[in-house]
Short mmCIF file of C-alpha atoms and ligand atoms in Angstrom, two decimals:
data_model
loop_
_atom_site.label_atom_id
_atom_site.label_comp_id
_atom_site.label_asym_id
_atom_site.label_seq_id
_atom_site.Cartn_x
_atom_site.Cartn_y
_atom_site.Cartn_z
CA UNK A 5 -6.87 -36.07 -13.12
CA UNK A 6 -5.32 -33.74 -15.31
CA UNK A 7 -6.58 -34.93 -18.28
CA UNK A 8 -10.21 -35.28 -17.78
CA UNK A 9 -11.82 -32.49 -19.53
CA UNK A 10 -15.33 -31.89 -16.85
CA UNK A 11 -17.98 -30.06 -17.60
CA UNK A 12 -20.40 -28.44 -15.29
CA UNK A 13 -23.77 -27.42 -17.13
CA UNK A 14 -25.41 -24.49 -14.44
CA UNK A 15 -23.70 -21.20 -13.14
CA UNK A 16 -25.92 -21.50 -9.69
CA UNK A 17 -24.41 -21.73 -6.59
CA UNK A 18 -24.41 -26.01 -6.98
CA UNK A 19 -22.52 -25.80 -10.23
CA UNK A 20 -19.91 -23.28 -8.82
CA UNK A 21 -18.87 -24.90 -5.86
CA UNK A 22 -18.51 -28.01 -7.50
CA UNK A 23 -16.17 -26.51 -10.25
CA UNK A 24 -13.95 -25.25 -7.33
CA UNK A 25 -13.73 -28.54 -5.56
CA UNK A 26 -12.91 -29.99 -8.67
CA UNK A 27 -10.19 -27.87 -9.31
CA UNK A 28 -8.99 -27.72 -5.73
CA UNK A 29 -9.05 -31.86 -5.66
CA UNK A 30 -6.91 -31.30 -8.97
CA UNK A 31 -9.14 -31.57 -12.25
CA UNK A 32 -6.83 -29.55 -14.40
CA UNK A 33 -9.60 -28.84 -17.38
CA UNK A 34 -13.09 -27.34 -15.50
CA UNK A 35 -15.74 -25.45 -17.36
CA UNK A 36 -18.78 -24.52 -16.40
CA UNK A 37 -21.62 -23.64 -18.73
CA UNK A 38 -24.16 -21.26 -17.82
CA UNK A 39 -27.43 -20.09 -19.48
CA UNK A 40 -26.96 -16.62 -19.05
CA UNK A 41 -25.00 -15.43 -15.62
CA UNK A 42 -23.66 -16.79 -12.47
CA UNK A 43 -26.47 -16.70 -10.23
CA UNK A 44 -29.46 -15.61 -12.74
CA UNK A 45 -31.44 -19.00 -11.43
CA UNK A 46 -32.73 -19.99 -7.66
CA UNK A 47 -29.28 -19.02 -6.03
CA UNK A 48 -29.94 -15.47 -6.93
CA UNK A 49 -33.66 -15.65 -5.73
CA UNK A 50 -33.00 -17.02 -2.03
CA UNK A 51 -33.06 -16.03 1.43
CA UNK A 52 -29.80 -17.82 1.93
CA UNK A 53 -29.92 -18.90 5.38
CA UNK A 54 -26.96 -20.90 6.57
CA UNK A 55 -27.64 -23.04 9.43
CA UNK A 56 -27.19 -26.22 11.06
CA UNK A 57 -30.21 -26.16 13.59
CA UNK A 58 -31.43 -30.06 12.43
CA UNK A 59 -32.39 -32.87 14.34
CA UNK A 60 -30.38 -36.13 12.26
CA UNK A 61 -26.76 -36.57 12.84
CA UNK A 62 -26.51 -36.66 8.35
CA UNK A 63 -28.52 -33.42 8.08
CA UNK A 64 -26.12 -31.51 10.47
CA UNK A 65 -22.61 -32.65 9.48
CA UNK A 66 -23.64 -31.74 6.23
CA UNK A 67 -24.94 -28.20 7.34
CA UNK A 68 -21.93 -27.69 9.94
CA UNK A 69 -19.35 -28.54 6.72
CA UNK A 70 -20.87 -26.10 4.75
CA UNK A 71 -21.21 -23.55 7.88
CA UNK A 72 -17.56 -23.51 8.10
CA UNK A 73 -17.37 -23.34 4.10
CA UNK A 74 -19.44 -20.04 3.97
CA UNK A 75 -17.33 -18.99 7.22
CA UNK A 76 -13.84 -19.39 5.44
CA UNK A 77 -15.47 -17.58 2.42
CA UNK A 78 -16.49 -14.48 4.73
CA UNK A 79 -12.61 -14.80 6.15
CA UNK A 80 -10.72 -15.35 3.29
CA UNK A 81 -12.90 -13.38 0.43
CA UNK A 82 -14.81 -11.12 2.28
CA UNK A 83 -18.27 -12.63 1.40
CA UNK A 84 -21.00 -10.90 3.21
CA UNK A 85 -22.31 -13.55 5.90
CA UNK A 86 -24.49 -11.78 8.49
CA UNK A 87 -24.30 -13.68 11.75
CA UNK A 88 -27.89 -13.00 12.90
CA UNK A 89 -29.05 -16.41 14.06
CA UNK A 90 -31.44 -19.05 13.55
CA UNK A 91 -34.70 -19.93 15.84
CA UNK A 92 -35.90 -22.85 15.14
CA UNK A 93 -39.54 -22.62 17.07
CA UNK A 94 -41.85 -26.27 18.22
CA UNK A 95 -44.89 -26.66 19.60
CA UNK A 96 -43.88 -30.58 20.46
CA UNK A 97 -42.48 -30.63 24.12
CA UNK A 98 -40.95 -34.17 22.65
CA UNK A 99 -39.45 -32.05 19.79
CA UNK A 100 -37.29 -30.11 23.04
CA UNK A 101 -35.36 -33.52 23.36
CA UNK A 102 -34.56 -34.08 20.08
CA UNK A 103 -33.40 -30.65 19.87
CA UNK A 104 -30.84 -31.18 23.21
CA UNK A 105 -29.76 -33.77 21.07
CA UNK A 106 -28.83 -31.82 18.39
CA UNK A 107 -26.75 -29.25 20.49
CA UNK A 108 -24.34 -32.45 21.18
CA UNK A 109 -24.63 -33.49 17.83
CA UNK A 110 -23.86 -30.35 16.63
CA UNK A 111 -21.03 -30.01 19.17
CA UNK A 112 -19.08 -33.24 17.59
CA UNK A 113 -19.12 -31.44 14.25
CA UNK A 114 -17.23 -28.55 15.20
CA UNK A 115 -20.40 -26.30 16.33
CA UNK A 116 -20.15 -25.32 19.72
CA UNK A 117 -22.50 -22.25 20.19
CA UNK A 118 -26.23 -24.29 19.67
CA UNK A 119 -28.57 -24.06 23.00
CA UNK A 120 -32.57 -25.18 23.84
CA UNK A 121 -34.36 -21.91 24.78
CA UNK A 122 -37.57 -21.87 26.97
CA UNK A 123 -39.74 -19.90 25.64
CA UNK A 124 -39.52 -17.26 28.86
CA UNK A 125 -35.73 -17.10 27.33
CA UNK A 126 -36.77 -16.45 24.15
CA UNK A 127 -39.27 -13.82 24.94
CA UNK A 128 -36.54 -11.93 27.33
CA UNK A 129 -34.16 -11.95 24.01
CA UNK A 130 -36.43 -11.07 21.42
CA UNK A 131 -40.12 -9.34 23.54
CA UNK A 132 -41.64 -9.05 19.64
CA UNK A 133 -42.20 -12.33 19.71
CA UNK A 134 -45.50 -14.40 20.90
CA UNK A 135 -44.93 -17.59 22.41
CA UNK A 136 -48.07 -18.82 24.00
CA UNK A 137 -48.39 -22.11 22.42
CA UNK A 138 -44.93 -22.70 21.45
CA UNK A 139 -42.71 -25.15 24.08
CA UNK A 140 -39.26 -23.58 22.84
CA UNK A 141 -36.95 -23.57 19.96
CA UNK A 142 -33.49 -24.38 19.01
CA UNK A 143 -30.94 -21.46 18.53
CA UNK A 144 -27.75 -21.19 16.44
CA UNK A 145 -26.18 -17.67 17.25
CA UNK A 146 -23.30 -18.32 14.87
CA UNK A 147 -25.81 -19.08 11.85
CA UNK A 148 -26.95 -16.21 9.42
CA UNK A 149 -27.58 -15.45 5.94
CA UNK A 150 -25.47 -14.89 3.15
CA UNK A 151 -26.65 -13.20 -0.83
CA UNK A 152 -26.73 -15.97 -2.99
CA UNK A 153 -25.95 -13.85 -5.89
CA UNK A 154 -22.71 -12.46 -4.16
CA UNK A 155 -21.66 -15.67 -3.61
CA UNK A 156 -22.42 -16.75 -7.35
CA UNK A 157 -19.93 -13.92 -8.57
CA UNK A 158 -17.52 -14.72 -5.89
CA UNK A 159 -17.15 -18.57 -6.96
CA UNK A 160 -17.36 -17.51 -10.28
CA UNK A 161 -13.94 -15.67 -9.79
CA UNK A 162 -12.50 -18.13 -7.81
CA UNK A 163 -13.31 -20.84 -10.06
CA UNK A 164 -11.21 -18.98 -12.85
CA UNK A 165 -8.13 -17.34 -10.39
CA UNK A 166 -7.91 -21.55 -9.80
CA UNK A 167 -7.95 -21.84 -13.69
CA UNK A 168 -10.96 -23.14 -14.42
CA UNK A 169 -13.44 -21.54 -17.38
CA UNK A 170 -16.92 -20.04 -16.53
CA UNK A 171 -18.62 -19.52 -20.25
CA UNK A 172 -21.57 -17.55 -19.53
CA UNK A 173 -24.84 -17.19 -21.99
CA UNK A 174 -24.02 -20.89 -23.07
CA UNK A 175 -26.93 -22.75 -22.55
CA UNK A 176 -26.61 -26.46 -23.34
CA UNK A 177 -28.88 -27.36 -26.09
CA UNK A 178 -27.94 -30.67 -27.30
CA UNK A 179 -25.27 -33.48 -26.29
CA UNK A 180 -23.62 -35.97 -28.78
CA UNK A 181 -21.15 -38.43 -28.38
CA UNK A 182 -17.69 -37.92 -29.69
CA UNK A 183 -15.22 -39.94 -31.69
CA UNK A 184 -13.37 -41.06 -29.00
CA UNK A 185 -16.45 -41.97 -26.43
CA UNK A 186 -16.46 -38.04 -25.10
CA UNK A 187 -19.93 -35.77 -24.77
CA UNK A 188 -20.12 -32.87 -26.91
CA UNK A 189 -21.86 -30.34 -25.99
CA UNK A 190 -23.84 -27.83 -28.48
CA UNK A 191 -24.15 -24.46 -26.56
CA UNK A 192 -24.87 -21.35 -27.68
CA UNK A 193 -21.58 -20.47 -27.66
CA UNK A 194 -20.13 -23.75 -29.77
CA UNK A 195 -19.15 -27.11 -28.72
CA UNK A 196 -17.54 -28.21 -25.69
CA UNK A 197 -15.92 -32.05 -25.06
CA UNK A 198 -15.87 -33.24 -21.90
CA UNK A 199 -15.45 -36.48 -20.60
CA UNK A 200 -17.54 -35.97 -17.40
CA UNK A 201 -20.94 -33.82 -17.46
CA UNK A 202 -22.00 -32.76 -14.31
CA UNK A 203 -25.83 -31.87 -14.69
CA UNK A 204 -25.90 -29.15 -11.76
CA UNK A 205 -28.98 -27.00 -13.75
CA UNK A 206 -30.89 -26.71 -10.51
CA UNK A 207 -34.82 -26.44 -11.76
CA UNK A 208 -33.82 -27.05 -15.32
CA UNK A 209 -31.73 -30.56 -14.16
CA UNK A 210 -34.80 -32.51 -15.68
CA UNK A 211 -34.65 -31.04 -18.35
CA UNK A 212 -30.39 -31.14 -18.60
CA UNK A 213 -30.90 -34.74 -17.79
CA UNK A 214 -32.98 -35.44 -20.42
CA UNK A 215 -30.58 -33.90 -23.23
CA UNK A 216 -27.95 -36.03 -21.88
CA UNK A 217 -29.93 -39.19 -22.10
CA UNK A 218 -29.68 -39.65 -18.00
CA UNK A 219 -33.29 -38.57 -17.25
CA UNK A 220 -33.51 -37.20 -13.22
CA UNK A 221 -36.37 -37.07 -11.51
CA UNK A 222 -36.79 -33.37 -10.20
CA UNK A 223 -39.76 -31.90 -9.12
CA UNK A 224 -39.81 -27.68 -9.58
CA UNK A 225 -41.73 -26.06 -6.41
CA UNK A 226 -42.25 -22.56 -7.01
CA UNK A 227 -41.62 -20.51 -3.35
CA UNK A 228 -41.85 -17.11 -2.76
CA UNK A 229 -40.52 -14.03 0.00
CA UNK A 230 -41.46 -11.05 0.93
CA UNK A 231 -40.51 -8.02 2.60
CA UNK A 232 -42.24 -6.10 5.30
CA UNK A 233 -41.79 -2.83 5.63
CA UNK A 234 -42.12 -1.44 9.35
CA UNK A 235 -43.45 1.87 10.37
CA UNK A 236 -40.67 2.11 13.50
CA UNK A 237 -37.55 1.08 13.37
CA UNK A 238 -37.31 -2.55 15.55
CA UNK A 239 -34.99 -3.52 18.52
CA UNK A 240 -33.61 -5.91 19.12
CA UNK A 241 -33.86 -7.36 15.58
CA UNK A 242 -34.81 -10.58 15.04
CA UNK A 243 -32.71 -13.20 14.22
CA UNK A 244 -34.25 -16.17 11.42
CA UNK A 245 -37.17 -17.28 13.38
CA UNK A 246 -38.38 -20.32 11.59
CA UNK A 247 -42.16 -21.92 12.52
CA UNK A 248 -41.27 -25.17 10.91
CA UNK A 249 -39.86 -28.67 12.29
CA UNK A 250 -38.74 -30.83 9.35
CA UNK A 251 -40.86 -33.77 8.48
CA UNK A 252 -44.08 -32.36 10.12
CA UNK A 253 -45.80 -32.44 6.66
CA UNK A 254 -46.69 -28.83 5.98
CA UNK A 255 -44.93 -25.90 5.60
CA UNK A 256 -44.42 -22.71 8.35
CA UNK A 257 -43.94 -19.06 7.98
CA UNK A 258 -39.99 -17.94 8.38
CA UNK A 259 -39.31 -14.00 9.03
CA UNK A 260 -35.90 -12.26 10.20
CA UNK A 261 -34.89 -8.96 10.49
CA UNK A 262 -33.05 -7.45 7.08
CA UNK A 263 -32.22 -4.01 9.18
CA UNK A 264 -34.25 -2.34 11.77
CA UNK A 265 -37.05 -1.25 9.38
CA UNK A 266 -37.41 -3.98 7.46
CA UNK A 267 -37.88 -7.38 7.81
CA UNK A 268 -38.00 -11.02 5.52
CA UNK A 269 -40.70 -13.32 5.24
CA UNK A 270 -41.81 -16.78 3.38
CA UNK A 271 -42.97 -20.00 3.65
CA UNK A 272 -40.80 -22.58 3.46
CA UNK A 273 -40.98 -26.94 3.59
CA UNK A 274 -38.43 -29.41 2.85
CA UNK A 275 -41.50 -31.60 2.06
CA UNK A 276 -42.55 -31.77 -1.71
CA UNK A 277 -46.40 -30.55 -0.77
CA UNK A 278 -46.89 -28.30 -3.83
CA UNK A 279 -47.55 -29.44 -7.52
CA UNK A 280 -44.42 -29.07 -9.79
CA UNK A 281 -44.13 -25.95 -12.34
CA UNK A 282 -41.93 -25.26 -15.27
CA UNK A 283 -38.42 -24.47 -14.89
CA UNK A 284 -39.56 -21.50 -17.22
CA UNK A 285 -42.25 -20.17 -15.47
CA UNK A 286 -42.71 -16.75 -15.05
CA UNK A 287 -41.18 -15.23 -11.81
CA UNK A 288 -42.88 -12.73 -11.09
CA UNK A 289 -44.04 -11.37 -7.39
CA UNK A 290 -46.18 -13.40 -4.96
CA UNK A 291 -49.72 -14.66 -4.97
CA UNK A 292 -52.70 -12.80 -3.26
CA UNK A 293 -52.93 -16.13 -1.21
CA UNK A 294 -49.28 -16.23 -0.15
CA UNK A 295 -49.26 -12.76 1.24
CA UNK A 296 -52.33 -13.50 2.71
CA UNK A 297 -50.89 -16.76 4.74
CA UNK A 298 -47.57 -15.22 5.66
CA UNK A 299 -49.53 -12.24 7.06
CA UNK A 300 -52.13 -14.25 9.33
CA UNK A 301 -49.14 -16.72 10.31
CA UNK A 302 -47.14 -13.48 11.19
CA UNK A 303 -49.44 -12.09 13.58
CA UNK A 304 -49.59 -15.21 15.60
CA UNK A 305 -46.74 -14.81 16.58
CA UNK A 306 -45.31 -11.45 16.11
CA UNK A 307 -46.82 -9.16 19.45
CA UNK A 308 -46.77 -5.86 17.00
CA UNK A 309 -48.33 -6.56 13.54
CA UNK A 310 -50.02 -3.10 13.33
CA UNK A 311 -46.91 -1.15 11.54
CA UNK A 312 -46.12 -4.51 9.34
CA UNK A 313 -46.93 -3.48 5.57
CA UNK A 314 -46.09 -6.35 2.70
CA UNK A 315 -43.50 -4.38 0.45
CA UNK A 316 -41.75 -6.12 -2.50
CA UNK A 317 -41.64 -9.56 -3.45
CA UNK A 318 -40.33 -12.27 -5.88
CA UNK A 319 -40.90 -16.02 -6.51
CA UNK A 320 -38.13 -18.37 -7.28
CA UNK A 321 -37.75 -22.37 -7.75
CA UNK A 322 -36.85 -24.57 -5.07
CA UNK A 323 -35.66 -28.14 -7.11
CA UNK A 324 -36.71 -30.86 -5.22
CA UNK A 325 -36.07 -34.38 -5.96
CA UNK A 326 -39.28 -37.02 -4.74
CA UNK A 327 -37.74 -37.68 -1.31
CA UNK A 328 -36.85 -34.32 -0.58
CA UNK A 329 -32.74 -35.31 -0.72
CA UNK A 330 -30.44 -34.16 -3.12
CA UNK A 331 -29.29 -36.67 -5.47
CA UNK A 332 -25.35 -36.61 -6.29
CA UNK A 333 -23.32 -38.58 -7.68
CA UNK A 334 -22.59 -40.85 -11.55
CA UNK A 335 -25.81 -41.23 -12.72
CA UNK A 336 -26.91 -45.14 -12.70
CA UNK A 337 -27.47 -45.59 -16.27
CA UNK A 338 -24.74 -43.14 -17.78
CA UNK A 339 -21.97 -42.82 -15.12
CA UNK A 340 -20.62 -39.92 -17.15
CA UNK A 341 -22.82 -37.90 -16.07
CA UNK A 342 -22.57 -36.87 -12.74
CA UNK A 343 -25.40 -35.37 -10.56
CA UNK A 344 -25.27 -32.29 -8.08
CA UNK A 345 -28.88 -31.73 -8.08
CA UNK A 346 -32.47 -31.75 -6.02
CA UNK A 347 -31.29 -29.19 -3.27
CA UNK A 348 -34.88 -28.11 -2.75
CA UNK A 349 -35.17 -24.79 -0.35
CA UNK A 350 -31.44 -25.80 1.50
CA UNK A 351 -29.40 -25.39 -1.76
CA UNK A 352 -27.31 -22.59 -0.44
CA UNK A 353 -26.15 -23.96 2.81
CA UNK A 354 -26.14 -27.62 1.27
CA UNK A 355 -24.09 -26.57 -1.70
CA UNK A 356 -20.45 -26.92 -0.27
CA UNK A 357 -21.31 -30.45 0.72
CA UNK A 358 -23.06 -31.21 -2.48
CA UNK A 359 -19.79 -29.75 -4.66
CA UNK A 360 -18.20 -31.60 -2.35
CA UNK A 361 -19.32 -35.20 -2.81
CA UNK A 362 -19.99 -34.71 -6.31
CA UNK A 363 -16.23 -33.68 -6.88
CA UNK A 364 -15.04 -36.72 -4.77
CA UNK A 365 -17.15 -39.45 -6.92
CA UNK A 366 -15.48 -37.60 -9.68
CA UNK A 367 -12.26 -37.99 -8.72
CA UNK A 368 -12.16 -40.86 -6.64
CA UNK A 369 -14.95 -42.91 -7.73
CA UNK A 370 -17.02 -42.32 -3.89
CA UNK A 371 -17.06 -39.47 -1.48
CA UNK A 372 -15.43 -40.00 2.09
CA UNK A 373 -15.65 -36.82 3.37
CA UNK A 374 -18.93 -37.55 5.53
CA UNK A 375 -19.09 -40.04 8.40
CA UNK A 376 -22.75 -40.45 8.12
CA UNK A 377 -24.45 -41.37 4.80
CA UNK A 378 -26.76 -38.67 3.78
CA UNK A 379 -28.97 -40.50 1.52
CA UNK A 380 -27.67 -38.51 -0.85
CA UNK A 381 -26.60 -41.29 -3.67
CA UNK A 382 -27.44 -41.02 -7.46
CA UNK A 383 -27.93 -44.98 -7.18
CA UNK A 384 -31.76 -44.33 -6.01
CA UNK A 385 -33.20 -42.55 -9.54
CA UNK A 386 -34.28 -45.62 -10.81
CA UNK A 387 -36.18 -46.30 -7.51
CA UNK A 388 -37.31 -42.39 -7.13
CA UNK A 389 -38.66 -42.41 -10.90
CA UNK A 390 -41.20 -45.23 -10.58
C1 FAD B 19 -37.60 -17.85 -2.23
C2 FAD B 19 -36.48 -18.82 -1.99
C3 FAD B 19 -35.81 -18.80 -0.76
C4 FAD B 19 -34.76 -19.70 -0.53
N1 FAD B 19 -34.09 -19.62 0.65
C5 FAD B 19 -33.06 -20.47 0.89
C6 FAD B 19 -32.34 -20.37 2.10
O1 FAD B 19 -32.64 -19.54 2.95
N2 FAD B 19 -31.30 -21.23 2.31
C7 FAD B 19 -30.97 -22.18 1.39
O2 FAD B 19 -30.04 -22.95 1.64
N3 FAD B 19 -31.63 -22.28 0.21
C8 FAD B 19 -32.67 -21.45 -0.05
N4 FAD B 19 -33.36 -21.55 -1.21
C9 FAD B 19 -33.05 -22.66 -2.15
C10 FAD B 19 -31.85 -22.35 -3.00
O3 FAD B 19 -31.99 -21.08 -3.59
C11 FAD B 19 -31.69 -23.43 -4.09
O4 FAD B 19 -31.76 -24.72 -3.54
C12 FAD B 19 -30.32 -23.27 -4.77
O5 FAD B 19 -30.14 -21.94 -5.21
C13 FAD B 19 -30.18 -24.24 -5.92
O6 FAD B 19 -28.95 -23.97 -6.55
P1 FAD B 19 -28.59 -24.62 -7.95
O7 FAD B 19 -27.21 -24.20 -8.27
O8 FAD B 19 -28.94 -26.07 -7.91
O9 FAD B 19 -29.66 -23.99 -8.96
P2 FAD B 19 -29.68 -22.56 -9.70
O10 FAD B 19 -29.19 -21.47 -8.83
O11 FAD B 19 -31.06 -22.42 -10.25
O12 FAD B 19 -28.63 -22.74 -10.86
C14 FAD B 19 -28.90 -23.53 -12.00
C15 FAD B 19 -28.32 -22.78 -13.18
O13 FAD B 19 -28.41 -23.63 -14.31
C16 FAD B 19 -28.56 -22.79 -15.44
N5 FAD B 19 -29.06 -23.62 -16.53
C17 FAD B 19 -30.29 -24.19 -16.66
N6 FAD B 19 -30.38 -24.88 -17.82
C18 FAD B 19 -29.17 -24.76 -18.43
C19 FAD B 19 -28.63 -25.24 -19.66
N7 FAD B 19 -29.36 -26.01 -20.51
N8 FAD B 19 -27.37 -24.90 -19.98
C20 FAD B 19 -26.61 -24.14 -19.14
N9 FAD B 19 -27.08 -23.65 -17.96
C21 FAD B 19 -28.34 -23.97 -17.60
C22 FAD B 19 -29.54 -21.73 -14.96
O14 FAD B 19 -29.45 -20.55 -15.75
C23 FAD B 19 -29.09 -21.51 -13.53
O15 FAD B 19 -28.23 -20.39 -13.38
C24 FAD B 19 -34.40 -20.65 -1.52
C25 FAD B 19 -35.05 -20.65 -2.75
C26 FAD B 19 -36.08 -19.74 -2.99
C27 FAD B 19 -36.76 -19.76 -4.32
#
């Protein structure tokens, strides 16, 4: 694979890691081409929990490879991963079996630590928290959150210490075909030639996909976060308590402690349930309405909302694809173009397995990596876009 000149269009956390599998799979001639900086889109906007705390066997050997990805990055590089769990809360008593089944799931996968906690465990751990009508959760001590930005600038290194290029303010404005079958690139900072494009513009992908004449169907959801200020400091702190099962059709508050005076909040959904926005919409703080929500969800079931105050807050874009799965892989209509796109709100823990597949169909024509099929194939736009 020396030869194959590949670019990546997007300098988010998708395009990154997919540049450094590339390189470490051995694509000699990697560039990635980014708008303006590493990180400047949704990676640099996130909460970026890592966790595996999900119910299908696809959904957490995807989460526990990327677990240990962010875990040998913390090792080897020194990337700030804060251990400080995940709490993944049900009101379902039939949910409670489907979470024991996803501590032995989780087990076969090389996570070891998951456990089912009643909720009079859960309220002798962490006595902030109101549990009346809950019927337990599912709790990954070993899972935490990492800065999506820091882990932009990180890859961004590694990506060129392993000899790849990372052109920054280069957006992609038009692509051509070459004299000898190639793309060509236009970006702001001149042409590039590349014999593989992989279209890993996060929110913008549609709009990538588009130039390169492989259209995508991506549907922006603009999602927001807060912080809460606290009057006293809290302890214990909180680890990522999430009010959300996957698949229940709506969304659920998430908060976690940031330091003892301060905590996160949002909503978050892996369900498409909002209408799409602009790639290039403005970003600036929350709605009335969100802050609102967040705060009446929050005093359900926090036992102390009385020195909670809403401080900052920013919006950001979580790119979703129709049926809430990435979609990776040679696009179906231009297999030149490969696709690392549609990450939704999981992009940051999902992105070493994304980088990873997407690198593998490069290289090898099909990823092998995963035992279980995560649904994940580029073969399903056509189907997605009718
Ligand atoms: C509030 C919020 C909280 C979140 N929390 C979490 C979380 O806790 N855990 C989690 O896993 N995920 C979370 N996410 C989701 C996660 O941030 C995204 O899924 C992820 O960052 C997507 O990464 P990406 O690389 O695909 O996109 P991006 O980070 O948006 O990168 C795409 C890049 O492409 C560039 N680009 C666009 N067009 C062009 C062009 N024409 N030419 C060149 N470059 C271009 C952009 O400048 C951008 O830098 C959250 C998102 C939000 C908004």
């Amino acid at each position: 694979m020396n030869d194959v000149r590949v670019a990546v269009i997007g300098g988010g956390i998708i395009g990154l890691s997919t540049a450094l599998e590339l390189l470490r799979l051995g694509v000699g001639d990697v560039t990635v081409l980014e708008a303006k900086h590493p990180g400047e889109g949704s990676s640099g906007r996130s909460v970026g929990m890592v966790e595996t705390q999900y119910l299908d066997t696809a959904d957490i050997e995807v989460r526990a490879f990327g677990h240990a990805r962010f875990t040998a990055l913390e090792r080897d590089h020194g990337l700030g991963f804060v251990h400080g769990g995940y709490l993944r809360l049900t009101h379902d008593e039939a949910d409670l079996e489907r979470f024991a089944a996803s501590v032995a799931i989780q087990a076969e996968f090389g996570v070891h630590d998951a456990v089912v906690l009643t909720p009079g465990e859960i309220a002798s751990r962490w006595p902030q928290l109101v549990l009346d009508d809950r019927a337990g959760a599912l709790f990954g001590p070993s899972d935490g959150h990492v800065d999506g930005y820091e882990c932009c600038v990180l890859l961004a290194r590694l990506v060129q210490q392993a000899g790849g290029r990372v052109l920054t303010n280069s957006a992609v404005r038009a692509a051509d075909v070459g004299p000898q079958g190639e793309r060509v690139l236009t970006t702001d900072s001149g042409a590039v030639h590349a014999d593989i494009v992989v279209n890993a513009a996060g929110g913008w992908a549609g709009v990538v996909g588009e130039l390169l004449g492989a259209p995508v169907p991506l549907r922006p959801q603009l999602h927001g976060a807060v912080t809460i200020e606290l009057e006293r400091p809290m302890s214990p702190l909180l680890p990522f308590v999430m009010d959300y099962v996957p698949g229940s059709g709506t969304d659920g508050v998430y908060f976690r402690s940031e330091r003892a005076d301060q905590m996160i909040a949002g909503l978050h959904t892996d369900e498409v349930i909002h209408g799409s926005v602009s790639p290039d919409v403005p970003l600036g703080q929350v709605s009335q309405d969100f802050v609102e929500r967040v705060s009446t969800l929050m005093a359900v079931r926090m036992a102390d909302c009385d020195g909670l105050a809403v401080g900052r807050s920013w919006n950001g874009i979580y790119p979703m694809s129709p049926d809430h799965r990435p979609i990776v892989g040679p696009h179906p209509d231009a297999p030149e173009v490969v696709c690392a796109l549609g990450a939704g709100g999981s992009g940051i823990q999902l992105s070493p397995a994304i980088a990873r597949m997407a690198a593998e169909t490069v290289v090898d024509g099909r990823s092998t990596t995963f035992s279980t099929d995560p649904g994940w194939s580029a073969a399903r736009i056509n189907d997605l876009s009718h």
